[in-house]
CSV table of C-alpha atoms in Angstrom, one decimal:
chain,number,residue,atom,x,y,z
N,344,MET,CA,0.0,0.0,0.0
N,345,THR,CA,1.1,3.6,-0.6
N,346,LEU,CA,1.4,6.2,2.1
N,347,ARG,CA,-1.8,7.9,0.8
N,348,GLU,CA,-3.7,4.6,0.8
N,349,ILE,CA,-2.7,3.8,4.4
N,350,CYS,CA,-3.5,7.4,5.6
N,351,LEU,CA,-6.9,7.3,4.0
N,352,LYS,CA,-7.7,3.9,5.5
N,353,GLU,CA,-6.1,4.3,9.0
N,354,THR,CA,-6.0,8.0,9.9
N,355,LYS,CA,-8.1,11.2,9.9
N,356,LEU,CA,-5.5,13.2,7.9
N,357,ASP,CA,-6.8,15.4,5.2
N,358,ASP,CA,-5.5,15.7,1.6
N,359,GLU,CA,-3.2,18.6,2.5
N,360,ASP,CA,-1.6,16.7,5.4
N,361,ILE,CA,-1.1,13.6,3.3
N,362,SER,CA,0.5,15.7,0.5
N,363,ILE,CA,3.0,17.1,3.1
N,364,LEU,CA,3.9,13.6,4.1
N,365,GLU,CA,4.3,12.5,0.5
N,366,SER,CA,6.7,15.3,-0.1
N,367,LEU,CA,8.7,14.3,3.0
N,368,GLU,CA,8.6,10.7,1.9
N,369,LYS,CA,10.6,11.6,-1.2
N,370,GLN,CA,13.5,12.7,1.1
N,371,LEU,CA,13.5,9.7,3.5
N,372,SER,CA,16.1,7.6,1.6
N,373,MET,CA,18.5,10.5,1.5
N,374,MET,CA,18.0,11.2,5.3
N,375,SER,CA,18.5,7.5,6.0
N,376,ASP,CA,21.7,7.4,4.1
N,377,LEU,CA,23.0,10.6,5.8
N,378,THR,CA,22.2,9.3,9.3
N,379,GLY,CA,22.9,5.6,8.7
N,380,THR,CA,19.6,4.8,10.4
N,381,ASP,CA,16.2,3.5,9.5
N,382,ILE,CA,13.8,6.4,9.2
N,383,PHE,CA,10.0,6.2,9.5
N,384,ILE,CA,6.9,8.3,9.1
N,385,ASP,CA,4.3,7.2,11.7
N,386,CYS,CA,0.8,8.6,11.8
N,387,PRO,CA,-1.8,8.5,14.6
N,388,THR,CA,-4.6,6.1,13.7
N,389,LEU,CA,-8.4,6.1,14.3
N,390,ILE,CA,-7.9,3.4,17.0
N,391,GLY,CA,-5.4,5.3,19.1
N,392,GLU,CA,-2.2,3.7,18.0
N,393,ALA,CA,0.2,4.8,15.2
N,394,VAL,CA,0.8,3.2,11.8
N,395,VAL,CA,4.0,3.2,9.8
N,396,VAL,CA,3.2,4.9,6.5
N,397,SER,CA,6.8,5.1,5.2
N,398,HIS,CA,10.1,3.4,6.0
N,399,ALA,CA,13.6,4.0,4.5
N,400,ARG,CA,16.8,2.0,5.2
N,401,PRO,CA,20.4,3.2,4.6
N,402,SER,CA,21.6,1.9,1.3
N,403,TRP,CA,25.2,1.5,2.4
N,404,LYS,CA,24.8,-0.7,5.4
N,405,VAL,CA,22.4,-3.2,7.0
N,406,GLY,CA,19.5,-1.4,8.7
N,407,ALA,CA,18.1,-2.2,12.1
N,408,TYR,CA,15.1,-3.9,10.5
N,409,SER,CA,15.1,-7.0,8.4
N,410,GLU,CA,11.7,-6.3,6.9
N,411,ASN,CA,9.9,-3.2,5.7
N,412,VAL,CA,7.3,-2.4,8.3
N,413,VAL,CA,5.0,-0.1,6.3
N,414,GLY,CA,1.4,-0.7,7.2
N,415,GLN,CA,2.3,-2.2,10.7
N,416,TYR,CA,1.4,-0.5,13.9
N,417,ALA,CA,3.7,1.3,16.3
N,418,LEU,CA,2.2,0.3,19.6
N,419,ARG,CA,2.0,2.8,22.5
N,420,GLY,CA,3.6,0.3,24.9
N,421,ASN,CA,6.4,-0.5,22.6
N,422,GLU,CA,7.2,2.9,21.2
N,423,PRO,CA,6.5,5.6,23.8
N,424,ALA,CA,8.6,8.2,22.1
N,425,VAL,CA,6.2,8.3,19.1
N,426,PHE,CA,3.2,9.0,21.3
N,427,GLU,CA,5.1,11.5,23.6
N,428,ALA,CA,6.2,13.5,20.5
N,429,LEU,CA,2.7,13.6,19.2
N,430,ARG,CA,1.3,14.6,22.6
N,431,SER,CA,3.9,17.3,23.4
N,432,ASN,CA,4.6,18.4,19.8
N,433,THR,CA,8.3,18.3,20.7
N,434,GLN,CA,11.4,16.3,19.7
N,435,ILE,CA,12.0,13.2,21.8
N,436,ARG,CA,15.6,11.8,21.9
N,437,ASP,CA,17.3,8.6,22.8
N,438,ILE,CA,14.2,6.7,24.2
N,439,LYS,CA,14.2,2.9,24.4
N,440,ALA,CA,11.6,1.2,22.1
N,441,VAL,CA,10.7,-2.3,21.0
N,442,THR,CA,10.4,-2.7,17.2
N,443,GLN,CA,7.7,-4.5,15.2
N,444,GLU,CA,10.4,-7.3,15.0
N,445,ASN,CA,10.7,-7.4,18.8
N,446,ARG,CA,14.1,-5.8,18.9
N,447,SER,CA,15.2,-3.2,21.5
N,448,VAL,CA,16.3,0.1,19.9
N,449,LYS,CA,16.8,3.7,20.8
N,450,GLN,CA,14.6,6.2,19.1
N,451,ASP,CA,14.7,9.8,18.2
N,452,VAL,CA,11.3,11.2,17.2
N,453,VAL,CA,10.4,14.5,15.6
N,454,PRO,CA,6.7,15.5,15.1
N,455,ILE,CA,5.8,16.7,11.7
N,456,ALA,CA,3.7,19.9,11.7
N,457,GLY,CA,1.4,20.6,8.8
């Protein structure tokens, strides 16, 4: 599924918000290569969780994820930084999380403002 399809199905984002995310998505691979990390766009869902709508892995090294997790949920109990960034509208840095693949990682999360 595309970012737009997931957003229309899982979120209450409007067309303008989705277009902003689509523009950012075009830059994710470059950002991932620059940082050497997996980068995601997660969106709040209608059911109170978050859904991964885009995922980029660095092209020059093995990423932290073996699978592409687009369309999977980022659960509140596993990824508290995602929900704290959404709630506080501030950057959250170096917070422990559990991935969709059940691996422990540290996350930095930056909210996207429309």
